[in-house]
Short mmCIF file of N, CA and C in Angstrom, two decimals:
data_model
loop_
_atom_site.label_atom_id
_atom_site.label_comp_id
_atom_site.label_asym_id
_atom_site.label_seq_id
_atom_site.Cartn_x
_atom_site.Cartn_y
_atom_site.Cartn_z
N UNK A 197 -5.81 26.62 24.61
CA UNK A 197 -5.55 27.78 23.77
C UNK A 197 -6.53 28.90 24.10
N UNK A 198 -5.86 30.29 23.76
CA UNK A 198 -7.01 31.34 24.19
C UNK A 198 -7.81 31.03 22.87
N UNK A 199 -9.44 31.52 23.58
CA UNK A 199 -10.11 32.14 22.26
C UNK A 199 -9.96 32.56 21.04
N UNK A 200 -9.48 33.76 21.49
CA UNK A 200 -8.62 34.16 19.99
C UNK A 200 -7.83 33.71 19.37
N UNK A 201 -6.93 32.54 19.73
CA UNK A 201 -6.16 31.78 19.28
C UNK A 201 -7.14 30.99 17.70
N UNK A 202 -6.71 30.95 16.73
CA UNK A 202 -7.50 30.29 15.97
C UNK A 202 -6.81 28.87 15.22
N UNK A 203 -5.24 28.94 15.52
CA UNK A 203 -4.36 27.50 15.54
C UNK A 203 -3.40 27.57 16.14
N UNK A 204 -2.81 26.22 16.38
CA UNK A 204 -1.73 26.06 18.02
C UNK A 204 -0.62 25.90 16.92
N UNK A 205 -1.12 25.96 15.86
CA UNK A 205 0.35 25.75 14.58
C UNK A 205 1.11 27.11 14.37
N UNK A 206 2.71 26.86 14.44
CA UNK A 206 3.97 27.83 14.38
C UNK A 206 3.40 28.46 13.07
N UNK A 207 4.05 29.55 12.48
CA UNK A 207 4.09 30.42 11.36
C UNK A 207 4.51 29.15 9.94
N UNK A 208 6.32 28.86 10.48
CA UNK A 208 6.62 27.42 9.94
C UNK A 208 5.74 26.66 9.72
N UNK A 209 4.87 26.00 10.39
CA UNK A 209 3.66 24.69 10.23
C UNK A 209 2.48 25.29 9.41
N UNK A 210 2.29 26.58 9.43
CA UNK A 210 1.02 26.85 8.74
C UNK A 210 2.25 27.61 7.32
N UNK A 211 3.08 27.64 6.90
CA UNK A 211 3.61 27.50 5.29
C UNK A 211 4.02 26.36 5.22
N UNK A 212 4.38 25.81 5.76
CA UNK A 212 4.29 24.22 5.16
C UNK A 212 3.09 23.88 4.67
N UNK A 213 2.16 23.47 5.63
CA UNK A 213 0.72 23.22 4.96
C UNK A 213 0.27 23.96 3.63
N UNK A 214 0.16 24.80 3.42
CA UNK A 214 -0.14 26.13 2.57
C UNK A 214 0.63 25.02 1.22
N UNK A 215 2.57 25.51 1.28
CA UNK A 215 2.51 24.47 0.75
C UNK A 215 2.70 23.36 0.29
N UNK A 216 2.20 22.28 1.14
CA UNK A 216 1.48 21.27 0.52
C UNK A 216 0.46 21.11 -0.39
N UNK A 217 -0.35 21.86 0.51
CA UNK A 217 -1.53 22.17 0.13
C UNK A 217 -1.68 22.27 -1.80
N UNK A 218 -0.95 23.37 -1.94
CA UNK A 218 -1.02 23.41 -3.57
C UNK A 218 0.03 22.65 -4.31
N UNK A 219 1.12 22.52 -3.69
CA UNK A 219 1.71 21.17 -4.29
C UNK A 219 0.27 19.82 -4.76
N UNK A 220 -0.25 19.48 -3.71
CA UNK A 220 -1.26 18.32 -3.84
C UNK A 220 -2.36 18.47 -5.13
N UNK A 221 -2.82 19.87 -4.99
CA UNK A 221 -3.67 20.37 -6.16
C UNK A 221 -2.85 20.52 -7.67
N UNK A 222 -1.74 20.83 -7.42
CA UNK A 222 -0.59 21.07 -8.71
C UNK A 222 -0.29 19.68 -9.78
N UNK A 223 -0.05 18.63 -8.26
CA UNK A 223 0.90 17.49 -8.60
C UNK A 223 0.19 16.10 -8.77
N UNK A 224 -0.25 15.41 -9.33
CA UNK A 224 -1.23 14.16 -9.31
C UNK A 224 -0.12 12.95 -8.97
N UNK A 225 -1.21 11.67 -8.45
CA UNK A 225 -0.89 10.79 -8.22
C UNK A 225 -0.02 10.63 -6.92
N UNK A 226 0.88 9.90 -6.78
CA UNK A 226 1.78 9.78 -5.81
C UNK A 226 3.34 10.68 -5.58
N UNK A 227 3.23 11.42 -6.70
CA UNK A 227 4.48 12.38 -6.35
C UNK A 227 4.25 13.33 -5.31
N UNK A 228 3.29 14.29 -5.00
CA UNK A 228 3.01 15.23 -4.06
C UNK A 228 3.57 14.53 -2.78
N UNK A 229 3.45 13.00 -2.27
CA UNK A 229 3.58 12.59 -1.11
C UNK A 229 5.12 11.87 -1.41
N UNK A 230 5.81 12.06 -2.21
CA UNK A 230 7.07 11.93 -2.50
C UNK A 230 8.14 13.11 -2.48
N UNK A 231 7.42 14.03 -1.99
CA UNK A 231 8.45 15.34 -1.47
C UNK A 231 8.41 15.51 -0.28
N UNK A 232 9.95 16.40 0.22
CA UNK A 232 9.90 16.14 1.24
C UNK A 232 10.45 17.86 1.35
N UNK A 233 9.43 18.58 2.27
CA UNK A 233 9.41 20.27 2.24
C UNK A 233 11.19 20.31 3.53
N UNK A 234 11.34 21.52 3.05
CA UNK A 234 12.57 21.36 3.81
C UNK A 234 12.73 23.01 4.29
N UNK A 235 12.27 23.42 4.94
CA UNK A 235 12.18 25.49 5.21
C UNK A 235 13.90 25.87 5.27
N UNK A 236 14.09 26.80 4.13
CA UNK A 236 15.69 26.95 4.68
C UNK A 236 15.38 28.60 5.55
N UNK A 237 14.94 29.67 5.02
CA UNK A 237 14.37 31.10 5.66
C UNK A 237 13.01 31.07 5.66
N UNK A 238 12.97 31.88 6.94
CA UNK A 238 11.45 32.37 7.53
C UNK A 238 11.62 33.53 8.34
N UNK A 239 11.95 34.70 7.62
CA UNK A 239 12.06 36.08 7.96
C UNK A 239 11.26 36.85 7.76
N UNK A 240 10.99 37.57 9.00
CA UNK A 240 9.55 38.66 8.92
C UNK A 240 10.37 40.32 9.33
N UNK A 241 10.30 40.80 8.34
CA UNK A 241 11.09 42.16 8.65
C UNK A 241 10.28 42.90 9.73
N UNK A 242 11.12 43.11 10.87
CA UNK A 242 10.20 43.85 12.63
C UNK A 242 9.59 45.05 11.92
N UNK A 243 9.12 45.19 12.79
CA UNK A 243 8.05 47.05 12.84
C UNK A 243 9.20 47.83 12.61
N UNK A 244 9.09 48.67 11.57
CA UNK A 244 9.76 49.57 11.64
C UNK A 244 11.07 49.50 10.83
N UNK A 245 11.29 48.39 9.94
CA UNK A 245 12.03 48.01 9.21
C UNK A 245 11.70 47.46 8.20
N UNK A 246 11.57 48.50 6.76
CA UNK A 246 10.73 47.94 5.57
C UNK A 246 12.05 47.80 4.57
N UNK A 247 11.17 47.39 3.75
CA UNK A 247 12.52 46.99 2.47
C UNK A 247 12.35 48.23 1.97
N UNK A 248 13.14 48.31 0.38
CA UNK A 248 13.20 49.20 -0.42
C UNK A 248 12.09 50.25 -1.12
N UNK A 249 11.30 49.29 -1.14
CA UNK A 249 9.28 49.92 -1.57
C UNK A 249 8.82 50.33 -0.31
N UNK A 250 9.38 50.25 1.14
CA UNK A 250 8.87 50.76 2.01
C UNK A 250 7.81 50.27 2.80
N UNK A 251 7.93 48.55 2.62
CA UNK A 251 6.73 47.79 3.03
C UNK A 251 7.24 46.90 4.29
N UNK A 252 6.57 46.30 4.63
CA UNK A 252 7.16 45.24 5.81
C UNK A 252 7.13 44.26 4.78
N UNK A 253 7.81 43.18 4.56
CA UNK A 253 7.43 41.92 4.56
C UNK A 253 7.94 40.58 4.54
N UNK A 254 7.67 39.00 3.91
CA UNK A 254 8.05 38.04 4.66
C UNK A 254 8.74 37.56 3.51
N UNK A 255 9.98 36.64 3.76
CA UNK A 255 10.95 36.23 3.32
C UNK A 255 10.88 34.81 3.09
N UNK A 256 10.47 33.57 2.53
CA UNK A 256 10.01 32.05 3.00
C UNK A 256 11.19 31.72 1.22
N UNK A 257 12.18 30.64 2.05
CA UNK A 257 13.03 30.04 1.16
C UNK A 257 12.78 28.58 1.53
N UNK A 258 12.06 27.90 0.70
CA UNK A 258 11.72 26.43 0.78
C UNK A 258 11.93 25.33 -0.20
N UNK A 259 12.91 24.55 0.18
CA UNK A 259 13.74 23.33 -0.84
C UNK A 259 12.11 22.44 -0.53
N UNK A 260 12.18 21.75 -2.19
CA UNK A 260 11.17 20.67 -2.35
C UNK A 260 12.33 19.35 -2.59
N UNK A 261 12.13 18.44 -1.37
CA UNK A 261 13.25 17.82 -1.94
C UNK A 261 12.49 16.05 -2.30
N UNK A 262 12.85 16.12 -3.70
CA UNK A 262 12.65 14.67 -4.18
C UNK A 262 13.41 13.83 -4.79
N UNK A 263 12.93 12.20 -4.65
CA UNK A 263 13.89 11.08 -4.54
C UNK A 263 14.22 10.71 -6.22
N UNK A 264 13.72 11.31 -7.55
CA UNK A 264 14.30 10.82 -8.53
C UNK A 264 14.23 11.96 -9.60
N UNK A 265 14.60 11.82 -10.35
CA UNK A 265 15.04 13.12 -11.54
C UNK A 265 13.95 13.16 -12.11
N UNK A 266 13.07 12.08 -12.12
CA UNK A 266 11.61 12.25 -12.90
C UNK A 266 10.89 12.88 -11.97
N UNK A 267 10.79 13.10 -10.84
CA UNK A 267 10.05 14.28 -10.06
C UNK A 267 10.47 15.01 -9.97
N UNK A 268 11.46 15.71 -10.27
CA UNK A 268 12.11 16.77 -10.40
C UNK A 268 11.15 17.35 -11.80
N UNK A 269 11.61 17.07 -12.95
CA UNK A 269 10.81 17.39 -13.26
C UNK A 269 9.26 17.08 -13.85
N UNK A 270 8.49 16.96 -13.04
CA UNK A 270 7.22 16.34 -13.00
C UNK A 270 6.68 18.16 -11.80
N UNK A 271 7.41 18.09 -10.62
CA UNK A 271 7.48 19.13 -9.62
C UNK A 271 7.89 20.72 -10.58
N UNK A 272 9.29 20.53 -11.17
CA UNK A 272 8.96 21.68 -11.88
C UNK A 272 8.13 21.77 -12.73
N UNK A 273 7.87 21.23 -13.87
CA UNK A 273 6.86 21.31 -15.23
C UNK A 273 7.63 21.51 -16.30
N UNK A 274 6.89 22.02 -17.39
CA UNK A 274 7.77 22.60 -18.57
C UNK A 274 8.18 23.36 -18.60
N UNK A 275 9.11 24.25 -18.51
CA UNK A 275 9.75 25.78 -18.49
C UNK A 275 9.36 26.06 -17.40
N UNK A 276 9.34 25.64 -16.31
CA UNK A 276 8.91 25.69 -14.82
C UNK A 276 7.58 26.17 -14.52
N UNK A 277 6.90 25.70 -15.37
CA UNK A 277 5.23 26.27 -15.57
C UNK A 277 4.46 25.64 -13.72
N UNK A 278 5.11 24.33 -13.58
CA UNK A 278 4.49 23.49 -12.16
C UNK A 278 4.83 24.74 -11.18
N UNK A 279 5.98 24.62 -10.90
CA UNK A 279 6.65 25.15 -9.96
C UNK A 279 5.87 27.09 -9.53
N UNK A 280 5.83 27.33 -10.91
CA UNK A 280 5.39 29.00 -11.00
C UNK A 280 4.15 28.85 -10.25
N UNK A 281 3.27 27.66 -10.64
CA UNK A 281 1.84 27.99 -10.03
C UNK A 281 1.19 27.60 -8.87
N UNK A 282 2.64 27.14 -8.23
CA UNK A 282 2.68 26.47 -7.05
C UNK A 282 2.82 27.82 -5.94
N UNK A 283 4.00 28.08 -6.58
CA UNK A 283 4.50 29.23 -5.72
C UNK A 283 3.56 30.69 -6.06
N UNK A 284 2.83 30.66 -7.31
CA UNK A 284 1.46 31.84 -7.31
C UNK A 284 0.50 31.61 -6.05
N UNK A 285 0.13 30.48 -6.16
CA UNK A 285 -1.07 29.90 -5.82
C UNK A 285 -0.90 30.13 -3.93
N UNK A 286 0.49 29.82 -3.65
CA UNK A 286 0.93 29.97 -2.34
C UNK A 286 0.83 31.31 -1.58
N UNK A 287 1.45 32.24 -2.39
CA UNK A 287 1.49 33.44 -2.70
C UNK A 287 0.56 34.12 -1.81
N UNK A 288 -0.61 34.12 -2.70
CA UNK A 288 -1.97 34.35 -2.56
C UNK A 288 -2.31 34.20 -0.90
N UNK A 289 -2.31 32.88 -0.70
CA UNK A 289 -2.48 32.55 0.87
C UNK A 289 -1.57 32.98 1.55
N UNK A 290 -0.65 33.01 1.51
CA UNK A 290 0.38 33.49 2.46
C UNK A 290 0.48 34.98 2.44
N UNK A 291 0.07 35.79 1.67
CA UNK A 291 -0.11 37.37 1.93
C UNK A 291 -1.28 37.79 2.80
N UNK A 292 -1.92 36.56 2.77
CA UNK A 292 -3.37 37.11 3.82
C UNK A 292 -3.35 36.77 4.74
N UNK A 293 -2.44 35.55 5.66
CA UNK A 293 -1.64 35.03 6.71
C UNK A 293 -1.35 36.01 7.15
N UNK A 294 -0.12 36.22 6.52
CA UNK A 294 1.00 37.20 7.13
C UNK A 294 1.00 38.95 7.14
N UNK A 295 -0.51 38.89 6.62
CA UNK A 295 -1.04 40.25 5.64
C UNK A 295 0.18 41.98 5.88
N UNK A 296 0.70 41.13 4.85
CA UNK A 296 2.21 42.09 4.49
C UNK A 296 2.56 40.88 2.86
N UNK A 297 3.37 41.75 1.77
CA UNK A 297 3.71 40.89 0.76
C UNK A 297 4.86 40.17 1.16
N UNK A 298 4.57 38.91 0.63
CA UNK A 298 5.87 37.30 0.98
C UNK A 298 6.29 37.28 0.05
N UNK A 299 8.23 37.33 -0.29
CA UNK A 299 8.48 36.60 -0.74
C UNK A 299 9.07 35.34 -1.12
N UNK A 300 8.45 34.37 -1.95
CA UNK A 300 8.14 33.20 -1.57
C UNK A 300 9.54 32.52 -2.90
N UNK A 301 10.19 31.38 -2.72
CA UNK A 301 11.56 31.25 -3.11
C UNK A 301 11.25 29.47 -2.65
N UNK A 302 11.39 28.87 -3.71
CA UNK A 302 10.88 27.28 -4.04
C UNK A 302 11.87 26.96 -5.04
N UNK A 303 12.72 25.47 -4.11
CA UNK A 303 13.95 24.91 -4.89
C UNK A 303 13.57 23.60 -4.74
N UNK A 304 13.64 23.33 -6.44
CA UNK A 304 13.16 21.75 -6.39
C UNK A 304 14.70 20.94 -6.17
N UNK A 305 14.74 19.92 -5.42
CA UNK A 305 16.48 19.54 -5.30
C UNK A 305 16.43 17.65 -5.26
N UNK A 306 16.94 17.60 -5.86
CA UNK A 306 17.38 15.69 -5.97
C UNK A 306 18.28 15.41 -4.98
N UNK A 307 16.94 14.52 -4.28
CA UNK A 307 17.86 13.87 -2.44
C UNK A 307 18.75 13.30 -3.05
N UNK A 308 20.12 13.20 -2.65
CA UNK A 308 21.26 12.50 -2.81
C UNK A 308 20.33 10.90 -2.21
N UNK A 309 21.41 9.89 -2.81
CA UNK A 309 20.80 8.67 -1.88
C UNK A 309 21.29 7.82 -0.73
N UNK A 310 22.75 8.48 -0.52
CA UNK A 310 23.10 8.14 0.91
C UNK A 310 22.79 9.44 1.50
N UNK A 311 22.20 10.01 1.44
CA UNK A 311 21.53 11.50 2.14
C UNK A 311 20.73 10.51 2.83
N UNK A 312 20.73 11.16 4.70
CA UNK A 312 19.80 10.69 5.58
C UNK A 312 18.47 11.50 4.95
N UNK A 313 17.30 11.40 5.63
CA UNK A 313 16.37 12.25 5.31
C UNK A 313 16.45 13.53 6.19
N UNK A 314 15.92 14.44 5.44
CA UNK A 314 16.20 15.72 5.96
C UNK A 314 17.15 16.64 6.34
N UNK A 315 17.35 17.66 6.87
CA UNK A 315 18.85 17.98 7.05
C UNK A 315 18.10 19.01 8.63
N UNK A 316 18.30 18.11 9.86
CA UNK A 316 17.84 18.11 11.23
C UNK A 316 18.48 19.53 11.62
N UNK A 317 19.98 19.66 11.50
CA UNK A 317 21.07 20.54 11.97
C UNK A 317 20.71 22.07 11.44
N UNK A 318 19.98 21.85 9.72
CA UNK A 318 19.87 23.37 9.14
C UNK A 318 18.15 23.77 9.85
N UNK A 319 17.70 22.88 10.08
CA UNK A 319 16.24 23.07 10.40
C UNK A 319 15.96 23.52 11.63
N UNK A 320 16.87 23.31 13.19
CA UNK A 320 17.35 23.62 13.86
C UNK A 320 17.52 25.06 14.25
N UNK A 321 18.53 25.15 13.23
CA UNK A 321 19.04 26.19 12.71
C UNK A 321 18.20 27.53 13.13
N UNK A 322 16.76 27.48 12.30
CA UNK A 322 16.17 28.58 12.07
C UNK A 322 14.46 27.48 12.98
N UNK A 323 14.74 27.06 13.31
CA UNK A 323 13.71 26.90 14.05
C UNK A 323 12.80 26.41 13.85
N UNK A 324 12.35 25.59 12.44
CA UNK A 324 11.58 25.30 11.84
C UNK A 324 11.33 23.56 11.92
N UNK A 325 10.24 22.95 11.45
CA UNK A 325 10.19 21.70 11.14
C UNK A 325 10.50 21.13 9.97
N UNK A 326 10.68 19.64 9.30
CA UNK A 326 10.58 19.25 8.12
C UNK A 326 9.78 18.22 8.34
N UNK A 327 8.74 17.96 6.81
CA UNK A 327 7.65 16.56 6.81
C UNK A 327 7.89 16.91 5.78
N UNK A 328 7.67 15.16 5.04
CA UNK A 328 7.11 14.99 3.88
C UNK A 328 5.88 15.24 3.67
N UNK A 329 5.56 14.88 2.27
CA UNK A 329 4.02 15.28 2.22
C UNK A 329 3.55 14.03 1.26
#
């Protein structure tokens, strides 16, 4: 890697981590490693093409996908209190990443159970990876 390089990790791999990252701080016990991140968008509006406020910025649509209705909501919280401070907390880091405002779009979803894991074809898709966490 050059010098300046400061990680060999995609844009994708460093919001995944991110979050995990506060999923893990959010979520106790063994649920955090019972989701499984799934990136559906990862759009960065080019130079020269701002939204409506006239800004550049990033687009991240990410399914949390878990295996029973009690992590569902355990992942959201009460009135989606989990979920809000997941995606604050993400927020935060990912505007200084990408330093332009993200917005950030978190769907908690119940794996079917003849569902293989993951969905390879949509991930593909847009170029991205999937891991559990």
């Amino acid at each position: 890697l050059p010098p300046e390089t400061l990680t060999d990790m995609t844009e994708a791999e460093r919001v995944e981590e991110i979050i995990r990252e506060k999923l893990y701080r959010c979520l106790h016990r063994e649920v955090p490693h019972q989701v499984e991140q799934v990136n559906r968008v990862l759009v960065k509006t080019p130079s020269g093409v701002t939204s409506e406020n006239h800004h550049q910025f990033v687009r991240i649509d990410q399914d949390l996908v878990v295996r029973t209705k009690s992590h569902v909501k355990l992942v959201t919280g009460k009135g989606g209190m989990t979920l809000k401070r997941i995606k604050e907390t993400a927020i935060q880091d990912l505007n200084q990443i990408f330093r332009c405002p993200v917005q950030l779009n978190l769907h908690v979803k119940l794996k079917k159970s003849n569902q293989p894991r993951g969905n390879e074809v949509e991930a593909n898709r847009i170029g991205v990876s999937q891991r559990s966490i």
